[in-house]
Coordinates of C-alpha atoms and ligand atoms in Angstrom, one line a residue:
X1 CA -8.2 23.0 -17.3
X2 CA -7.8 26.8 -16.3
X3 CA -8.1 27.9 -19.7
X4 CA -9.7 31.4 -20.6
X5 CA -13.5 31.1 -21.1
X6 CA -14.3 34.0 -23.7
X7 CA -18.1 34.0 -24.4
X8 CA -17.7 31.8 -27.5
X9 CA -15.9 29.7 -25.9
X10 CA -18.8 29.6 -23.5
X11 CA -21.4 29.5 -26.7
X12 CA -19.2 26.9 -27.5
X13 CA -19.4 24.9 -24.2
X14 CA -23.2 25.3 -24.0
X15 CA -23.8 22.8 -27.4
X16 CA -21.9 19.9 -26.2
X17 CA -23.5 19.5 -23.3
X18 CA -27.0 20.1 -24.4
X19 CA -26.1 17.1 -27.1
X20 CA -24.6 15.0 -23.8
X21 CA -28.2 16.1 -21.6
X22 CA -29.5 14.8 -24.2
X23 CA -28.4 11.2 -23.8
X24 CA -29.0 11.8 -20.3
X25 CA -32.9 11.6 -21.2
X26 CA -32.7 8.3 -22.2
X27 CA -30.4 7.1 -19.5
X28 CA -31.4 5.5 -15.8
X29 CA -27.3 5.9 -15.6
X30 CA -27.1 9.5 -13.4
X31 CA -23.9 10.7 -14.5
X32 CA -24.8 11.5 -18.3
X33 CA -24.8 16.0 -17.5
X34 CA -20.7 15.4 -17.5
X35 CA -20.1 15.1 -21.5
X36 CA -17.0 13.5 -23.4
X37 CA -15.8 17.0 -24.2
X38 CA -15.8 17.9 -20.4
X39 CA -12.9 15.2 -19.4
X40 CA -9.9 15.9 -21.1
X41 CA -9.3 12.3 -20.1
X42 CA -11.3 11.2 -23.0
X43 CA -10.1 12.5 -25.7
X44 CA -7.2 9.7 -26.7
X45 CA -9.6 7.1 -27.0
X46 CA -12.2 9.8 -28.4
X47 CA -9.7 10.7 -30.9
X48 CA -9.0 7.1 -32.0
X49 CA -12.7 5.9 -32.2
X50 CA -12.8 9.2 -34.9
X51 CA -9.8 7.7 -36.8
X52 CA -11.1 4.2 -36.6
X53 CA -14.2 5.3 -38.1
X54 CA -13.0 8.0 -40.5
X55 CA -10.7 5.1 -42.3
X56 CA -13.4 2.8 -42.3
X57 CA -12.0 0.3 -39.5
X58 CA -14.6 -0.3 -37.4
X59 CA -14.6 -3.5 -35.5
X60 CA -18.0 -5.0 -35.3
X61 CA -16.9 -6.0 -31.0
X62 CA -15.3 -2.6 -29.6
X63 CA -14.8 -2.6 -25.5
X64 CA -14.5 0.5 -23.9
X65 CA -12.4 -0.2 -20.7
X66 CA -11.6 1.7 -18.0
X67 CA -12.8 2.4 -14.3
X68 CA -16.6 3.4 -14.9
X69 CA -15.4 7.6 -12.3
X70 CA -13.9 8.1 -15.4
X71 CA -16.8 8.3 -17.7
X72 CA -16.6 4.4 -19.6
X73 CA -20.5 4.8 -20.4
X74 CA -20.4 8.2 -21.6
X75 CA -17.6 7.5 -23.8
X76 CA -19.5 4.5 -25.3
X77 CA -22.9 6.2 -25.3
X78 CA -21.7 8.9 -27.4
X79 CA -20.1 7.0 -29.7
X80 CA -22.9 5.5 -30.4
X81 CA -25.0 8.8 -30.7
X82 CA -22.1 10.1 -32.8
X83 CA -22.2 6.9 -35.4
X84 CA -26.0 7.1 -35.6
X85 CA -26.2 10.4 -36.4
X86 CA -27.3 11.6 -39.6
X87 CA -25.1 14.8 -39.6
X88 CA -22.8 14.8 -37.1
X89 CA -20.9 18.3 -36.4
X90 CA -17.4 17.6 -37.7
X91 CA -15.4 20.5 -36.5
X92 CA -11.8 19.5 -35.3
X93 CA -12.0 18.9 -31.3
X94 CA -15.8 19.2 -31.0
X95 CA -17.0 16.3 -33.3
X96 CA -20.2 14.9 -32.2
X97 CA -23.5 14.1 -32.6
X98 CA -26.1 16.8 -33.7
X99 CA -28.5 16.4 -31.9
X100 CA -31.4 17.4 -33.8
X101 CA -31.6 15.1 -36.9
X102 CA -34.4 12.8 -37.5
X103 CA -31.6 10.1 -36.2
X104 CA -30.8 11.7 -33.2
X105 CA -33.9 12.4 -32.2
X106 CA -35.3 8.8 -32.2
X107 CA -32.9 8.6 -30.3
X108 CA -33.2 10.9 -27.1
X109 CA -37.1 10.0 -27.6
X110 CA -35.6 6.2 -27.0
X111 CA -37.4 4.8 -30.1
X112 CA -34.8 4.3 -32.3
X113 CA -34.7 0.9 -34.3
X114 CA -30.8 0.9 -34.4
X115 CA -29.3 1.5 -31.1
X116 CA -30.3 -1.3 -28.6
X117 CA -29.4 -1.4 -25.5
X118 CA -28.4 -3.4 -22.7
X119 CA -27.8 -0.4 -19.9
X120 CA -27.0 -0.7 -16.1
X121 CA -30.3 0.1 -13.7
X122 CA -29.7 -1.3 -10.4
X123 CA -25.8 -1.9 -8.7
X124 CA -24.6 -5.4 -9.9
X125 CA -27.5 -6.7 -11.9
X126 CA -26.7 -9.8 -14.3
X127 CA -27.7 -9.9 -18.0
X128 CA -29.1 -12.7 -18.1
X129 CA -29.7 -14.9 -22.1
X130 CA -33.6 -13.6 -21.9
X131 CA -31.9 -9.6 -23.0
X132 CA -29.4 -11.4 -24.8
X133 CA -31.8 -13.6 -26.3
X134 CA -33.8 -9.7 -27.0
X135 CA -31.3 -8.1 -28.7
X136 CA -30.0 -11.5 -31.3
X137 CA -34.1 -11.2 -32.2
X138 CA -33.6 -7.4 -33.0
X139 CA -30.3 -8.1 -34.8
X140 CA -32.7 -10.0 -37.4
X141 CA -35.1 -6.9 -38.2
X142 CA -34.4 -4.1 -40.8
X143 CA -32.3 -1.1 -40.3
X144 CA -33.2 2.0 -40.5
X145 CA -30.0 3.5 -41.5
X146 CA -27.0 2.1 -42.2
X147 CA -25.1 0.9 -39.0
X148 CA -26.9 -1.1 -35.8
X149 CA -25.1 -0.7 -32.4
X150 CA -25.8 -2.1 -29.2
X151 CA -24.5 -0.8 -26.4
X152 CA -24.3 -2.9 -23.9
X153 CA -22.9 -1.4 -20.6
X154 CA -20.7 -3.2 -18.1
X155 CA -20.5 -6.6 -20.1
X156 CA -18.8 -8.1 -17.2
X157 CA -22.4 -8.9 -15.9
X158 CA -22.8 -11.3 -18.1
X159 CA -23.7 -14.8 -16.7
X160 CA -22.7 -17.8 -18.9
X161 CA -24.7 -18.1 -20.8
X162 CA -25.3 -15.1 -22.0
X163 CA -22.1 -14.4 -23.1
X164 CA -22.6 -18.0 -25.2
X165 CA -25.6 -15.8 -26.7
X166 CA -23.3 -12.8 -27.5
X167 CA -20.5 -14.7 -28.8
X168 CA -22.7 -16.8 -31.5
X169 CA -22.9 -13.0 -32.2
X170 CA -20.2 -12.4 -32.4
X171 CA -18.3 -14.9 -34.8
X172 CA -20.9 -14.3 -37.3
X173 CA -21.8 -10.7 -36.6
X174 CA -24.2 -9.0 -39.4
X175 CA -23.6 -6.8 -41.9
X176 CA -23.6 -3.4 -40.1
X177 CA -23.1 -3.9 -36.8
X178 CA -21.4 -2.7 -33.9
X179 CA -20.8 -4.1 -30.7
X180 CA -19.9 -1.8 -28.4
X181 CA -19.4 -2.7 -25.1
X182 CA -18.0 -1.6 -21.4
X183 CA -16.4 -3.0 -18.5
X184 CA -13.6 -2.0 -15.8
X185 CA -13.3 -5.6 -15.5
X186 CA -12.8 -7.2 -19.0
X187 CA -10.5 -9.9 -17.3
X188 CA -13.6 -11.3 -16.7
X189 CA -15.1 -11.7 -19.8
X190 CA -14.4 -15.0 -21.1
X191 CA -11.5 -15.6 -23.5
X192 CA -13.8 -15.9 -26.6
X193 CA -15.1 -12.9 -26.9
X194 CA -11.8 -10.9 -25.5
X195 CA -10.7 -12.4 -28.4
X196 CA -13.1 -10.9 -31.2
X197 CA -13.5 -7.5 -30.0
X198 CA -10.9 -4.0 -29.9
X199 CA -10.6 -2.9 -26.7
X200 CA -10.0 1.0 -26.5
X201 CA -9.1 1.4 -23.1
X202 CA -9.5 5.0 -20.9
X203 CA -5.9 5.7 -19.1
X204 CA -6.4 6.5 -15.6
X205 CA -5.3 10.6 -15.9
X206 CA -2.5 11.3 -12.5
X207 CA -3.7 12.6 -9.6
X208 CA -2.9 16.2 -10.3
X209 CA -5.6 16.7 -13.1
X210 CA -8.0 14.8 -11.5
X211 CA -8.1 16.9 -8.1
X212 CA -7.5 20.2 -10.3
X213 CA -10.9 19.2 -12.3
X214 CA -13.0 18.1 -9.2
X215 CA -12.1 21.3 -7.4
X216 CA -12.1 23.9 -10.8
X217 CA -15.7 22.3 -12.2
X218 CA -17.5 21.5 -8.5
X219 CA -15.7 24.2 -6.5
X220 CA -14.7 21.0 -4.0
X221 CA -11.6 22.0 -1.3
X222 CA -9.0 20.3 -2.2
X223 CA -9.0 17.2 0.9
X224 CA -13.0 16.1 -0.9
X225 CA -11.3 16.2 -4.5
X226 CA -8.6 14.0 -3.0
X227 CA -10.8 11.7 -1.1
X228 CA -12.9 10.9 -4.6
X229 CA -10.0 10.2 -6.5
X230 CA -8.4 7.9 -3.6
X231 CA -11.4 6.2 -3.5
X232 CA -12.5 6.3 -6.9
X233 CA -16.3 4.8 -7.7
X234 CA -18.4 5.4 -9.5
X235 CA -19.7 8.9 -8.1
X236 CA -16.1 10.3 -8.7
X237 CA -17.2 12.6 -12.0
X238 CA -20.6 13.8 -10.3
X239 CA -18.4 15.6 -7.2
X240 CA -20.7 14.0 -5.2
X241 CA -20.2 12.6 -2.3
X242 CA -19.3 8.5 -2.5
X243 CA -22.6 6.8 -2.6
X244 CA -20.8 4.1 0.9
X245 CA -19.4 5.0 3.7
X246 CA -15.6 4.1 3.5
X247 CA -14.9 4.5 7.8
X248 CA -16.9 1.6 8.4
X249 CA -15.1 -0.6 6.6
X250 CA -12.3 0.7 7.0
X251 CA -12.8 0.6 11.1
X252 CA -14.0 -2.9 10.9
X253 CA -11.1 -3.9 9.1
X254 CA -8.6 -2.3 12.0
X255 CA -9.8 -4.0 14.3
X256 CA -10.2 -7.4 13.0
X257 CA -6.3 -6.4 12.4
X258 CA -5.6 -5.6 15.3
X259 CA -8.4 -7.8 18.1
X260 CA -7.9 -10.6 16.8
X261 CA -11.3 -12.5 18.1
X262 CA -13.2 -9.8 16.0
X263 CA -14.2 -12.3 13.2
X264 CA -18.6 -11.8 14.0
X265 CA -18.7 -8.0 14.2
X266 CA -16.1 -7.3 10.7
X267 CA -17.8 -10.0 8.8
X268 CA -21.5 -8.0 10.5
X269 CA -20.6 -5.0 9.4
X270 CA -19.1 -5.7 6.1
X271 CA -22.7 -7.8 4.5
X272 CA -24.8 -4.2 4.8
X273 CA -22.1 -3.3 1.5
X274 CA -21.9 -4.4 -1.8
X275 CA -19.2 -7.0 -2.1
X276 CA -17.8 -5.0 -4.8
X277 CA -17.0 -2.3 -3.5
X278 CA -15.8 -3.5 -0.7
X279 CA -13.1 -6.0 -2.4
X280 CA -11.8 -2.6 -4.3
X281 CA -11.7 -1.1 -1.1
X282 CA -9.9 -3.1 0.5
X283 CA -7.0 -4.0 -2.2
X284 CA -7.2 -0.4 -2.6
X285 CA -6.5 0.3 1.3
X286 CA -4.0 -3.0 0.9
X287 CA -1.6 -0.9 -1.8
X288 CA -1.0 1.9 0.7
X289 CA -0.4 -0.2 3.9
X290 CA 1.9 -1.6 1.3
X291 CA 3.5 1.4 0.6
X292 CA 4.1 2.0 3.6
X293 CA 6.0 -0.9 5.1
X294 CA 8.2 -0.3 2.0
X295 CA 9.1 3.2 2.5
X296 CA 7.3 5.2 0.1
X297 CA 5.3 7.4 1.1
X298 CA 0.4 6.9 1.1
X299 CA -1.2 8.4 -1.0
X300 CA -3.6 8.4 0.9
X301 CA -5.5 11.8 1.9
X302 CA -5.3 13.1 5.7
X303 CA -8.3 11.8 6.8
X304 CA -7.6 8.1 5.5
X305 CA -3.7 8.0 6.8
X306 CA -4.2 7.6 10.9
X307 CA -6.6 4.1 9.6
X308 CA -3.9 3.2 7.4
X309 CA -1.0 3.3 9.5
X310 CA -2.5 1.5 12.4
X311 CA -2.9 -1.8 9.6
X312 CA 0.6 -1.4 9.0
X313 CA 1.8 -1.5 12.2
X314 CA -0.8 -4.3 13.3
X315 CA 1.3 -7.1 11.1
X316 CA 4.4 -7.4 9.2
X317 CA 5.4 -7.4 5.8
X318 CA 5.2 -11.3 4.7
X319 CA 1.7 -11.2 6.7
X320 CA 0.5 -8.3 4.2
X321 CA 2.3 -9.7 1.3
X322 CA -0.6 -12.8 2.0
X323 CA -3.2 -10.7 2.2
X324 CA -2.7 -10.1 -1.6
X325 CA -3.5 -13.0 -2.9
X326 CA -6.5 -13.7 -0.3
X327 CA -7.9 -9.8 -1.1
X328 CA -7.2 -10.7 -5.1
X329 CA -9.1 -14.4 -4.1
X330 CA -11.9 -12.5 -3.2
X331 CA -12.0 -9.8 -5.1
X332 CA -12.4 -12.4 -8.0
X333 CA -14.7 -14.2 -6.3
X334 CA -16.7 -10.9 -5.6
X335 CA -19.5 -11.1 -8.2
X336 CA -19.7 -14.8 -8.5
X337 CA -23.4 -16.0 -6.5
X338 CA -21.6 -17.6 -3.3
X339 CA -23.2 -17.6 -0.2
X340 CA -22.8 -13.8 0.8
X341 CA -21.9 -15.1 4.3
X342 CA -19.1 -17.7 4.1
X343 CA -17.6 -15.6 1.6
X344 CA -17.2 -12.9 4.2
X345 CA -16.7 -15.6 7.3
X346 CA -13.6 -16.8 5.3
X347 CA -12.0 -13.5 4.2
X348 CA -12.2 -12.2 7.8
X349 CA -11.0 -15.2 9.4
X350 CA -8.3 -15.8 6.0
X351 CA -7.1 -11.5 6.9
X352 CA -6.4 -12.9 10.4
X353 CA -4.0 -15.8 9.7
X354 CA -3.6 -15.3 5.9
X355 CA -1.5 -18.9 6.3
X356 CA -5.0 -21.1 6.9
X357 CA -6.7 -22.0 3.6
X358 CA -2.9 -23.1 2.4
X359 CA -3.2 -25.5 6.2
X360 CA -6.6 -26.5 4.9
X361 CA -6.1 -27.3 1.7
Ligands
ZN1 ZN1 -27.7 13.8 -35.5

């Protein structure tokens, strides 16, 4: 990361960025101005993909797993672009789609017949059975090139019937087809689908690597970079502040734990948030509370530490251990279309008294 930049390195760097920006042009996803070449932790999965491709061992179904903020969408998009390109750059360490051949031009124009995109276009929008039907129909058409790619971003957005439809395709994949999926919650995919696809995992880079990267790339102060690392939402790689306010839900939780009659106001505050974001955030804070109870130093940046201390001081360790189960259940239900208010009411009550669900059962 601290590599010296010569003018040659600058020139080399400019090229892959253009190729990545080409992808951004066809995408509603705002993060695509950062490419695989810009994120050192994507190198290992990218190399594994190249090696599978060279040895002609690419499976019909490939699932890129890892947090959204780590660039799983970027990686999958660049893989699709590379596979469709007629003349990819083969320079070791700089492999990428050329961005200029007829196939790349079609892809950039969004009219390539061999790529079907089920992209994330709006928060947690479901993938319906109709989306999958359209996909199936496109796979019955004649191919333009040697390979047809379906790119399914955040595959966990598939509802049950969509997943069943996709399963049929995966069971008997048309020759020359690749189903490229991304997911940060692969556990939410049906096991029948998981058993038919190969995984390509993006490992979480260490805190120091990521904080260094963010400070160098965006000129952030260390504290700002640490906050982004800690929150870890999908805008992490943009270097922009999180899309949601972390303080309000955190203060609400502290209030809930210290003043037990605060259930309704807390539910009201949490209702303003995306439930999945809330679930993951509470879980993140819980980990820090447990670290504190175990005498380990907290990983939270200085601005978050006072909240962790208040939470840790509010209840005993045994209370917090039970809270883990409550949070897990909420996290699992976070994407289910339950009645929003009821789910949050139940969460708040369970957090105040984690023995309550057992007594009710
Ligand atoms: Zn090309």
